[in-house]
PDB file of C-alpha atoms in Angstrom:
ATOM      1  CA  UNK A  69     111.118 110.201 110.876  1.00  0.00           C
ATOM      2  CA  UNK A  70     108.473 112.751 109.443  1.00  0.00           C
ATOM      3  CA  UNK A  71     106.650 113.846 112.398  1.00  0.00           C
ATOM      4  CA  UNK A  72     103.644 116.110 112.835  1.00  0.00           C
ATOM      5  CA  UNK A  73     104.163 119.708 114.825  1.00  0.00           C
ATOM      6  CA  UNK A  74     100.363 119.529 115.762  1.00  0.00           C
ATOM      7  CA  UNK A  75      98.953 116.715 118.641  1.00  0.00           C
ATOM      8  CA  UNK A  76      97.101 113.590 117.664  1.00  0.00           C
ATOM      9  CA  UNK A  77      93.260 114.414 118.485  1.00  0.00           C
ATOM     10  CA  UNK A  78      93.151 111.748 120.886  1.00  0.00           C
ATOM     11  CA  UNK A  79      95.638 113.487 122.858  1.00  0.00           C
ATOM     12  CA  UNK A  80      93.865 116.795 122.612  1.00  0.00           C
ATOM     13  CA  UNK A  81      90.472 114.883 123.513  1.00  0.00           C
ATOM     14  CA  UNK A  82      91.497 113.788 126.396  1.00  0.00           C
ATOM     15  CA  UNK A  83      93.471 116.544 128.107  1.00  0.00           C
ATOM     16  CA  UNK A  84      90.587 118.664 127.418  1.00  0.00           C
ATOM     17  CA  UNK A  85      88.149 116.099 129.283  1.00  0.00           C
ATOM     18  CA  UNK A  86      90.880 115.899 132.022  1.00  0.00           C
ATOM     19  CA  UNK A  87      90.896 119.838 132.401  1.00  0.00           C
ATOM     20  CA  UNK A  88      87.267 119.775 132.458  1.00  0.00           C
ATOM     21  CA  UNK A  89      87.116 117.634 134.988  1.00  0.00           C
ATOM     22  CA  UNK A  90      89.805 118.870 137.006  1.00  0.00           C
ATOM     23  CA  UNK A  91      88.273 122.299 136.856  1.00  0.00           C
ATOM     24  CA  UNK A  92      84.959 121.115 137.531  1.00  0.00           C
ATOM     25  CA  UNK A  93      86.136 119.968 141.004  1.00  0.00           C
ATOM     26  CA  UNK A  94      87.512 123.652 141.196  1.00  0.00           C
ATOM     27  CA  UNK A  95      90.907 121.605 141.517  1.00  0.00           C
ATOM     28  CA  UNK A  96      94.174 123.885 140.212  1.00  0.00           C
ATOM     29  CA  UNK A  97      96.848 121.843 138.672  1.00  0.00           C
ATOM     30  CA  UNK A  98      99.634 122.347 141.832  1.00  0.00           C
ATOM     31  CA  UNK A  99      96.441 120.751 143.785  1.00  0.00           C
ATOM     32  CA  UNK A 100      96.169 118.213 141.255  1.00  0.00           C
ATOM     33  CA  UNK A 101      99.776 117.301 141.533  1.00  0.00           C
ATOM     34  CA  UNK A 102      99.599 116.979 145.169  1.00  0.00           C
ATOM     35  CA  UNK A 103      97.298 114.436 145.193  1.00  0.00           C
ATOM     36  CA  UNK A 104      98.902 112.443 142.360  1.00  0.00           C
ATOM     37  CA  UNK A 105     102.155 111.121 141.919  1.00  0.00           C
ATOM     38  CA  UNK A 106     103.007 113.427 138.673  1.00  0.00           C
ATOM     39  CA  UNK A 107     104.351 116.954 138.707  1.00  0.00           C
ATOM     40  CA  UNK A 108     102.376 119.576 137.660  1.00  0.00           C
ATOM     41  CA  UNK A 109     104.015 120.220 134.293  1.00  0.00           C
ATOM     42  CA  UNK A 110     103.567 116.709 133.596  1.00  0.00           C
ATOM     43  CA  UNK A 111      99.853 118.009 134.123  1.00  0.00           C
ATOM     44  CA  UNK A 112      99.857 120.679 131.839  1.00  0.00           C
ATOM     45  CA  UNK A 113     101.510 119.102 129.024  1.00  0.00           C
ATOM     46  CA  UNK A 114      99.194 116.292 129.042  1.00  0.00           C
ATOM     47  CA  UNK A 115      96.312 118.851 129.487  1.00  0.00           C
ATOM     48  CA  UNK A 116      97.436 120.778 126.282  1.00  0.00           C
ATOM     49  CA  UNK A 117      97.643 116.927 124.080  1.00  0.00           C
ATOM     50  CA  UNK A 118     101.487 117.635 124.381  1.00  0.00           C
ATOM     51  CA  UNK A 119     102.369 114.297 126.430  1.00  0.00           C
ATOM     52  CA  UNK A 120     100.744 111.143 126.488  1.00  0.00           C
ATOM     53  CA  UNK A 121      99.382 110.069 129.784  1.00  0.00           C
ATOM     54  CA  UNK A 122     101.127 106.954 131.377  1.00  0.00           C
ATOM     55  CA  UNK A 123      98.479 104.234 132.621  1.00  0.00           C
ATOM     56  CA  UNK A 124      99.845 104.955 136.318  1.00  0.00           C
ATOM     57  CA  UNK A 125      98.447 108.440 135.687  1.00  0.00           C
ATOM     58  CA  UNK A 126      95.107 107.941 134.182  1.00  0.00           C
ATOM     59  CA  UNK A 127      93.903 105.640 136.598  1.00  0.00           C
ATOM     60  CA  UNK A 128      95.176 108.001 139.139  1.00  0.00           C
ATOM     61  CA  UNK A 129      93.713 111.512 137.756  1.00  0.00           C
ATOM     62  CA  UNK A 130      90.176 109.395 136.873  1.00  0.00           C
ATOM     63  CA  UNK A 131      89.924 108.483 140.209  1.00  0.00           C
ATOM     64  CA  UNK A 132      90.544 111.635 142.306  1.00  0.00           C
ATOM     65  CA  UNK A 133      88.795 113.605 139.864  1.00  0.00           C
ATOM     66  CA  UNK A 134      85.522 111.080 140.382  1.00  0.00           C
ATOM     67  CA  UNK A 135      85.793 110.394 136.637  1.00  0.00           C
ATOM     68  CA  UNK A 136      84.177 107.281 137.289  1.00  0.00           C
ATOM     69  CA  UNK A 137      85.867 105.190 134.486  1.00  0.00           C
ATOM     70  CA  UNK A 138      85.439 107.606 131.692  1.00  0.00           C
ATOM     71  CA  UNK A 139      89.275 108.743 131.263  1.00  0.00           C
ATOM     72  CA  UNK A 140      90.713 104.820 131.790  1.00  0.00           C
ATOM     73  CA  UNK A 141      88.124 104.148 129.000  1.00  0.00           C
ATOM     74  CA  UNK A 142      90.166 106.584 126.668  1.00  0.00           C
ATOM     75  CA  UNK A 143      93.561 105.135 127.635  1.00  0.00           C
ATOM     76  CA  UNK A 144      93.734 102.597 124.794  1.00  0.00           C
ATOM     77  CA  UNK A 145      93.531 105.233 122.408  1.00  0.00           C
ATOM     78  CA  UNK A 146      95.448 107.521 123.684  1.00  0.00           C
ATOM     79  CA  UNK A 147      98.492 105.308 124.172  1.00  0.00           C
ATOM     80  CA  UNK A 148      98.424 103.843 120.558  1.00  0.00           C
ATOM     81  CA  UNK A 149      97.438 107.237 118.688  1.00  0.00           C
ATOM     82  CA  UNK A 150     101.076 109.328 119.715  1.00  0.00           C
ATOM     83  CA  UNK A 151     102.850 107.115 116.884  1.00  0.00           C
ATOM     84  CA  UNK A 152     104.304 109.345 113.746  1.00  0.00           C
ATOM     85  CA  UNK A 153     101.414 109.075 111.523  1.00  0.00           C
ATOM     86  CA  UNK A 154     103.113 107.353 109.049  1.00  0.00           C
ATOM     87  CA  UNK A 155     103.528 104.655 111.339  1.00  0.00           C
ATOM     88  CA  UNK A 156      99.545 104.407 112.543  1.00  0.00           C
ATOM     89  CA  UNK A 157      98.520 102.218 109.979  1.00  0.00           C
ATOM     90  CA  UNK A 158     101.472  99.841 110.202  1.00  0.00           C
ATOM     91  CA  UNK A 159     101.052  99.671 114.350  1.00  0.00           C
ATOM     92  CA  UNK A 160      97.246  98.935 114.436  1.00  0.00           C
ATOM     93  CA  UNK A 161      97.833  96.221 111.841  1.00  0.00           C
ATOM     94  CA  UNK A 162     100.718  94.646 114.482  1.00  0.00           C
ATOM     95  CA  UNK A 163      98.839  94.568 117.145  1.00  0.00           C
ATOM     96  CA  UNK A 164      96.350  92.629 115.208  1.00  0.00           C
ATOM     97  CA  UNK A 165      98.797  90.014 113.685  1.00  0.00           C
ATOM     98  CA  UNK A 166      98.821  86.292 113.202  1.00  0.00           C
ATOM     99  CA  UNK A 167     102.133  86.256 112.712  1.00  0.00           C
ATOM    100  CA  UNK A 168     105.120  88.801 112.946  1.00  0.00           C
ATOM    101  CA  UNK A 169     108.471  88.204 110.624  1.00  0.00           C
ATOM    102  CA  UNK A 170     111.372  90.478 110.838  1.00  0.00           C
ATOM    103  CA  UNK A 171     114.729  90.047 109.488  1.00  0.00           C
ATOM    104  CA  UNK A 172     116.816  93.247 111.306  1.00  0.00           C
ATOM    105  CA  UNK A 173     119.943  94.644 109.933  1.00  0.00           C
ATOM    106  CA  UNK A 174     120.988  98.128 111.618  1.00  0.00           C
ATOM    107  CA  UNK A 175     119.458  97.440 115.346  1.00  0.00           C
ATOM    108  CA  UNK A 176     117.451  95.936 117.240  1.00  0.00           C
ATOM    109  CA  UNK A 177     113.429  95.118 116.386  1.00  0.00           C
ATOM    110  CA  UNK A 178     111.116  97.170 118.923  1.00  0.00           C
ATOM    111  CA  UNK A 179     109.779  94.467 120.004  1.00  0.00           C
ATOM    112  CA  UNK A 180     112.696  93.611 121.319  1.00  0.00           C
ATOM    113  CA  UNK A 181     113.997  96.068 123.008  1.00  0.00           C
ATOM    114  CA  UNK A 182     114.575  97.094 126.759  1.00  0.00           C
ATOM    115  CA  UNK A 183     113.493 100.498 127.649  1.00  0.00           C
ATOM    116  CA  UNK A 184     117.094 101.741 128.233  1.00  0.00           C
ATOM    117  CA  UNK A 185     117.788 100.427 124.779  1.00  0.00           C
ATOM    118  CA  UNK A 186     114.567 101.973 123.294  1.00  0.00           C
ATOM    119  CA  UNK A 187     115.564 105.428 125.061  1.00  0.00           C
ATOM    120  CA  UNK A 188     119.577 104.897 123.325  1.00  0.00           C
ATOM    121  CA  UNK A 189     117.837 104.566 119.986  1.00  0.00           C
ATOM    122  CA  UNK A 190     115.678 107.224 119.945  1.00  0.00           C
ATOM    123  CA  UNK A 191     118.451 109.257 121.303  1.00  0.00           C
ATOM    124  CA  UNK A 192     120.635 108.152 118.351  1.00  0.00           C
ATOM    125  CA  UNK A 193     118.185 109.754 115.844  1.00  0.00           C
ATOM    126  CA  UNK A 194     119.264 112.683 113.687  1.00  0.00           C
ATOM    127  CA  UNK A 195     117.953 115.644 113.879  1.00  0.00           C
ATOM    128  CA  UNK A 196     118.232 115.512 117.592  1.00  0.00           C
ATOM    129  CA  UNK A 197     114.607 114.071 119.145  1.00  0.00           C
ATOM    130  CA  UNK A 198     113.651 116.668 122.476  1.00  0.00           C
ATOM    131  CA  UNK A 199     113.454 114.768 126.007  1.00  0.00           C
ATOM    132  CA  UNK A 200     109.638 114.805 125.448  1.00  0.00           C
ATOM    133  CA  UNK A 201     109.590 113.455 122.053  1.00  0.00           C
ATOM    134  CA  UNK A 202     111.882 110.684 122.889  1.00  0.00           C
ATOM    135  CA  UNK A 203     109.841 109.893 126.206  1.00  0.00           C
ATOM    136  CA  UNK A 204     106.529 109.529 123.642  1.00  0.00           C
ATOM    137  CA  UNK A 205     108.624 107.464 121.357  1.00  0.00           C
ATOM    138  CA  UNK A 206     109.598 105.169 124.047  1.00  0.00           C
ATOM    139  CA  UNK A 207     106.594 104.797 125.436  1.00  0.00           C
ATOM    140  CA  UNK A 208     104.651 104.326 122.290  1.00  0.00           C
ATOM    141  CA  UNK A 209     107.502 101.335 121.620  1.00  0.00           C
ATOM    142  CA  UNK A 210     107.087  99.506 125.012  1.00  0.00           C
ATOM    143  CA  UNK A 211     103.341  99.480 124.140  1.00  0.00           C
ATOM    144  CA  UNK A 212     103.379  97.843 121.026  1.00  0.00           C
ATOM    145  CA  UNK A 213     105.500  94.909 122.771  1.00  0.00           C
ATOM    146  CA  UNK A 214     102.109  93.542 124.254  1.00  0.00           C
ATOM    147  CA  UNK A 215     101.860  91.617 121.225  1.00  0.00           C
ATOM    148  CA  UNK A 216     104.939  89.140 122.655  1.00  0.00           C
ATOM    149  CA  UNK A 217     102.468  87.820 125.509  1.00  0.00           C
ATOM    150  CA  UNK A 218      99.060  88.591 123.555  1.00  0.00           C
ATOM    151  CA  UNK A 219      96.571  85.958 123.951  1.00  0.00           C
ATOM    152  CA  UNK A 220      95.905  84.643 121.396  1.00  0.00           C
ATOM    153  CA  UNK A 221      99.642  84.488 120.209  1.00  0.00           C
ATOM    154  CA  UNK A 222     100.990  85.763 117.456  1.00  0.00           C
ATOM    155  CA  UNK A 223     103.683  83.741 115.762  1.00  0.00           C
ATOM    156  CA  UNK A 224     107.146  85.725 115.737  1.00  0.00           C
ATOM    157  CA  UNK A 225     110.403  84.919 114.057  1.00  0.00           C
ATOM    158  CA  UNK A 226     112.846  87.475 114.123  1.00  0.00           C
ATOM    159  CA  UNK A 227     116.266  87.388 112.107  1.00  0.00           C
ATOM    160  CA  UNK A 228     119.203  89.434 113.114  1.00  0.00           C
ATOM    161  CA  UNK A 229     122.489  90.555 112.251  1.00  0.00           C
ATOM    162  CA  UNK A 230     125.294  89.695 114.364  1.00  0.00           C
ATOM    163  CA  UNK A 231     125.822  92.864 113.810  1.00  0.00           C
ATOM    164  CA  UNK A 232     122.644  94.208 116.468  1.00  0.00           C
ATOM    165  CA  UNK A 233     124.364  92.353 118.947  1.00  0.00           C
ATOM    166  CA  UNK A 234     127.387  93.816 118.993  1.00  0.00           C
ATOM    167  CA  UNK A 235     126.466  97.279 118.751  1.00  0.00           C
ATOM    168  CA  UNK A 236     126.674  99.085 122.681  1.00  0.00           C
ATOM    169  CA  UNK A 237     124.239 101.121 122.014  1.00  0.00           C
ATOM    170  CA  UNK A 238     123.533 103.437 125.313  1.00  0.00           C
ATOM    171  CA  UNK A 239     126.693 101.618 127.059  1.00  0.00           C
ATOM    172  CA  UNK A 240     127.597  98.042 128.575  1.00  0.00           C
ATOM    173  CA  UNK A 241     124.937  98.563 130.904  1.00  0.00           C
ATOM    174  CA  UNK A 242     122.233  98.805 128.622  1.00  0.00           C
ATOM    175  CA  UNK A 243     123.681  95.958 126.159  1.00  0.00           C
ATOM    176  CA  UNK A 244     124.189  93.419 128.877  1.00  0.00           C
ATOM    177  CA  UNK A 245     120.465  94.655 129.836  1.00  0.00           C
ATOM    178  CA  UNK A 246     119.480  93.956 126.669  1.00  0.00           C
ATOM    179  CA  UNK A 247     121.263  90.887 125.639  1.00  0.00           C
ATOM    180  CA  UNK A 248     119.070  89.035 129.119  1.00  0.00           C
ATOM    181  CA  UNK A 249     116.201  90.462 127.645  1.00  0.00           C
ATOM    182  CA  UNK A 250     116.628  88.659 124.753  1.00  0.00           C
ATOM    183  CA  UNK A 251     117.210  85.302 126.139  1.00  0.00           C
ATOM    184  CA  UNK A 252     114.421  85.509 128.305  1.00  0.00           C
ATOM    185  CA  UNK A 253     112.320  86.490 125.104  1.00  0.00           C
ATOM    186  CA  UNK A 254     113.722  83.655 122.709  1.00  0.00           C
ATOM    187  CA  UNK A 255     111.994  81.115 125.767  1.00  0.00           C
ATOM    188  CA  UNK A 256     108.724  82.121 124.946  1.00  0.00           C
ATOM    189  CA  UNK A 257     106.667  79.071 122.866  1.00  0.00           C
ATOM    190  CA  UNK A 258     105.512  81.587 120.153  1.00  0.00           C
ATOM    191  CA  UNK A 259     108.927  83.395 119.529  1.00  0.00           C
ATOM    192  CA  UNK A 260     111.815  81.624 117.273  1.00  0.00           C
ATOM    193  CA  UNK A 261     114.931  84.149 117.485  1.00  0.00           C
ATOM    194  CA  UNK A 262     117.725  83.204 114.956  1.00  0.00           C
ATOM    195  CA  UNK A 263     121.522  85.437 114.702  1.00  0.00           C
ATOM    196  CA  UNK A 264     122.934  85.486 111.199  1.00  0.00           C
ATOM    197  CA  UNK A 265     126.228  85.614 111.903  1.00  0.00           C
ATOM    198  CA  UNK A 266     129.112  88.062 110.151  1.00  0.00           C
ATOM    199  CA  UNK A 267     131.004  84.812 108.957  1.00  0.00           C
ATOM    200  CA  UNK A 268     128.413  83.871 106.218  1.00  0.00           C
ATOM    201  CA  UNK A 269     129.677  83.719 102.882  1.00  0.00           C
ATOM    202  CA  UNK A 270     126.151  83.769 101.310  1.00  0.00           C
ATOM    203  CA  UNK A 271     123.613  86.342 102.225  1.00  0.00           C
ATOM    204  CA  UNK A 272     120.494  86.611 100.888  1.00  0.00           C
ATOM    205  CA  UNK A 273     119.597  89.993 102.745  1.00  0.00           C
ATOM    206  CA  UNK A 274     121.670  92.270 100.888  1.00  0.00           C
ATOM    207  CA  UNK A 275     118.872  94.644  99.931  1.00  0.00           C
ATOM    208  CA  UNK A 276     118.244  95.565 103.538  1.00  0.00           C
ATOM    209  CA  UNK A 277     115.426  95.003 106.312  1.00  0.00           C
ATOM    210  CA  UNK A 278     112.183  93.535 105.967  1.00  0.00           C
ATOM    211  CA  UNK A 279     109.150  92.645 107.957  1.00  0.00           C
ATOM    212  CA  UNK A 280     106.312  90.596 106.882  1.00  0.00           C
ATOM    213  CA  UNK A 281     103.313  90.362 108.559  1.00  0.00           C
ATOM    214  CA  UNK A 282     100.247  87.890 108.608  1.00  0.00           C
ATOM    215  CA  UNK A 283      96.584  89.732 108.720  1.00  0.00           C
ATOM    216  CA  UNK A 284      93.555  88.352 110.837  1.00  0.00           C
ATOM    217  CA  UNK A 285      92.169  87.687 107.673  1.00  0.00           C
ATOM    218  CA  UNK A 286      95.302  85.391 106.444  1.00  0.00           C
ATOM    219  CA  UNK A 287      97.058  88.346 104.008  1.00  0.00           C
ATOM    220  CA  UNK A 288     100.612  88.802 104.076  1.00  0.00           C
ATOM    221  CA  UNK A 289     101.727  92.570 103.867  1.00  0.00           C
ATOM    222  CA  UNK A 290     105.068  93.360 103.553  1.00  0.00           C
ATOM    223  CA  UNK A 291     106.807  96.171 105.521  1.00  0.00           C
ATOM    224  CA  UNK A 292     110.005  97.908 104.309  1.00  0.00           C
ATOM    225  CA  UNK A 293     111.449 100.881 106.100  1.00  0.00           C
ATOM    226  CA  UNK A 294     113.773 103.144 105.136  1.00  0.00           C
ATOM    227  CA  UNK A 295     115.753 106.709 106.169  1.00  0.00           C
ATOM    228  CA  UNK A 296     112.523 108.901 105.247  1.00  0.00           C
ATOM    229  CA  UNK A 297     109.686 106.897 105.572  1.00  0.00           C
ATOM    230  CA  UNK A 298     108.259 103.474 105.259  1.00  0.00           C
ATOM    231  CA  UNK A 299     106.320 101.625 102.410  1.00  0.00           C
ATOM    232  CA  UNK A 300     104.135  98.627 102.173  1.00  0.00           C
ATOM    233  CA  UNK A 301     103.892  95.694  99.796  1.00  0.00           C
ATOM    234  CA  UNK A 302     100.750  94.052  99.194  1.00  0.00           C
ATOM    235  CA  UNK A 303     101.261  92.778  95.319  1.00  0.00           C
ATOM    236  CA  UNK A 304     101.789  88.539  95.491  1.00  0.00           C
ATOM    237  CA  UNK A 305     104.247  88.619  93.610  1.00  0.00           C
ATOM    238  CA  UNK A 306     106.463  91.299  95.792  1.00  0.00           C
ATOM    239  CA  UNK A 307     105.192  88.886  99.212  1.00  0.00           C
ATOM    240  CA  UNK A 308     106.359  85.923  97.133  1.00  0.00           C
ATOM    241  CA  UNK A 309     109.817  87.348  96.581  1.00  0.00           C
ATOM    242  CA  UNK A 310     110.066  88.765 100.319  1.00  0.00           C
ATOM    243  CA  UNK A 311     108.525  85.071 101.650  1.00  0.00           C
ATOM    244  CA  UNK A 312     111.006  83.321  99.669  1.00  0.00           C
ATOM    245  CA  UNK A 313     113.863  85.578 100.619  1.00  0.00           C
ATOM    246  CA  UNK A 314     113.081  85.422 104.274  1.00  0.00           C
ATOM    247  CA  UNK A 315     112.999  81.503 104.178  1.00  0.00           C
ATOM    248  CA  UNK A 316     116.188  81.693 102.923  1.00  0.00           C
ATOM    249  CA  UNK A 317     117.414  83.958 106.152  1.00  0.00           C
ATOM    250  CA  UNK A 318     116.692  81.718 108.352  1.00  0.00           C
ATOM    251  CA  UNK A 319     117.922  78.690 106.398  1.00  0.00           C
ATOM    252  CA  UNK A 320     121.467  80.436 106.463  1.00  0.00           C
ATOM    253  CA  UNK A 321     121.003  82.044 110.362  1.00  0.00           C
ATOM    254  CA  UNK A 322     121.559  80.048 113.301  1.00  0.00           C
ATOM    255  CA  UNK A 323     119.249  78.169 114.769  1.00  0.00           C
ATOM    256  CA  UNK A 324     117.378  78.822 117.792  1.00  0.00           C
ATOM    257  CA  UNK A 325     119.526  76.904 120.391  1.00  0.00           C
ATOM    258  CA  UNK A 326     122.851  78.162 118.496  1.00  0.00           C
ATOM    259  CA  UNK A 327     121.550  81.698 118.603  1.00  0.00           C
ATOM    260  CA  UNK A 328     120.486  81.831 122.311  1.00  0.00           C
ATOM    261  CA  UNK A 329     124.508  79.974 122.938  1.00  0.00           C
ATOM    262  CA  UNK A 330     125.882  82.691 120.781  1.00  0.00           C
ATOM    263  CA  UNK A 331     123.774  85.593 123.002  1.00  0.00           C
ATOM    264  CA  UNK A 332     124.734  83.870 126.430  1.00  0.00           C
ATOM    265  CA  UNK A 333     128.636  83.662 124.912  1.00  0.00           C
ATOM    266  CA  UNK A 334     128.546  87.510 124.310  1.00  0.00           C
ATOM    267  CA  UNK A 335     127.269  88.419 127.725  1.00  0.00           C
ATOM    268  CA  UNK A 336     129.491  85.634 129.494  1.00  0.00           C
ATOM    269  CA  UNK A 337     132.605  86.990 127.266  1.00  0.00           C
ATOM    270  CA  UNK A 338     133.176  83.780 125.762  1.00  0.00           C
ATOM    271  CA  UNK A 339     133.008  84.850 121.962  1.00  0.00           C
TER     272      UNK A 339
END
C-alpha cells in the first residue's frame, strides 16, 4: 500500500488548533492528560498530525479546552482524511453510494470486518505496518462501515470465497468473532451476503476481486485492487463486462439462507 511519509493537512490543521488552544489556557500536555482520558503521547502525536484523534477524544479535549464546538466540527474530516491517498477518492465515493457490490477473494471486505479482524489484517501486511500505522488503518476501516446502517441505505451484496471463511486470521478467537459478526450483518434488510463455495466446478471470478459501485447520480464505477495500488473503471463497456460477470457470481454462490447455514455450520463445527 503506497503510503505518504508526510500527514494529511487535516491532521496537521487540527493538532495545531488543538495546541493553540491548549496553550491558550496555559494548559501543558501532562495537565491535559490528566483531565482527559488519553495519555499524553497520545497528545503529542495527535498535536504534531501524527495520529488521528478518536471521537471519545475530540469531544473530550473541545470541551475542557472551552473549544466551544469548533474541534468536534473538524472531526468528520479528520477521521476520513488519514486514508492512503490513493484510497481518498475511492472512500468519499463509498460513503456516498447507492449501492455497494463486492465479490472478495483473498479476505474479508472492510466492511465486514470486526476490529480484531481489521487489526490481524493490517498486521498481515508486508513490509511490516508500525503499531501507529496499523491503529490509523483500523480506525480509518471501522469508519467507513457507517455506510452498513446509513440512512438512507445503501444496497450491499457482497460475494465471498469460501475461502475468507476459513482463513484464522488473528486466531480462533478472532474468526469465531468474526464469523457472529457476519451473521448478525447478513440480517440487515439492505445487505444480501452470498459464500461461493470451493466445490464449484464453474467459476466465473477467475480474474480476481472486484467491487462495483452505484454513484448518487446513478453511474456505476468499477473498483479493482491489486498488490500496488488500485484502479478504476468507468468505460460502459468495462462496467458491462464486470456487471455481467458479477451476476454470474452470485448466480453460482449460495444463496442468502444457504450462506448464513454454511457460516453458523463453521462456527457450530458442523462442516
Amino acid at each position: 500500500m503506497p503510503k505518504s511519509k508526510e500527514p494529511p493537512t487535516s491532521l496537521l490543521i487540527f493538532g495545531k488548533q488543538s495546541r493553540y488552544l491548549r496553550e491558550k489556557r496555559d494548559l501543558t500536555r501532562r495537565e491535559l492528560s490528566a483531565l482527559i482520558p488519553y495519555s499524553e503521547s497520545f497528545i503529542a502525536m495527535v498535536e504534531r498530525g501524527e495520529r488521528p484523534p478518536k471521537p471519545g477524544y475530540v469531544d473530550a479535549v473541545d470541551a475542557v479546552l472551552g473549544a466551544d464546538g469548533l474541534l468536534c466540527v473538524l472531526a468528520p474530516d479528520v477521521s476520513e482524511k488519514h486514508h492512503p491517498a490513493w484510497a481518498e477518492e475511492y472512500v468519499h465515493l463509498q460513503a456516498q453510494a447507492l449501492a455497494l457490490h463486492v465479490y472478495s477473494t483473498h479476505f474479508l471486505h472492510g466492511q465486514l470486518q470486526t476490529k480484531e479482524c481489521a487489526q490481524a489484517v493490517f498486521r498481515s501486511v508486508r513490509p511490516s505496518m508500525t503499531e501507529e500505522e496499523i491503529e490509523q488503518s483500523v480506525q480509518a476501516r471501522l469508519a467507513t462501515q457507517k455506510l452498513l446502517t446509513r440512512t438512507p441505505a445503501c444496497r450491499m451484496t457482497f460475494v465471498l470465497e469460501e475461502s475468507t471463511l476459513l482463513r484464522k486470521i488473528g486466531g480462533r478467537d478472532v474468526w469465531e468473532g468474526e464469523l457472529r459478526n457476519l451473521l448478525k450483518i447478513s440480517q440487515l434488510h439492505n445487505v444480501q451476503l452470498q459464500i461461493m463455495p470451493l466445490s464449484r466446478e464453474t467459476h466465473a471470478g477467475v480474474d480476481g476481486p472486484m467491487t462495483l459501485l452505484e454513484t448518487p447520480d446513478h453511474h456505476t464505477v468499477g473498483y479493482v485492487s491489486g498488490q500496488q495500488g488500485s484502479y478504476f473503471l468507468t468505460e460502459p463497456d468495462d462496467i458491462s463486462v464486470l456487471s455481467h460477470r458479477y451476476g454470474t457470481l452470485r448466480a453460482q454462490a449460495l444463496d442468502a439462507e444457504a450462506s448464513r447455514a454454511f457460516i453458523q455450520r463453521l462456527l457450530t463445527g458442523e462442516s
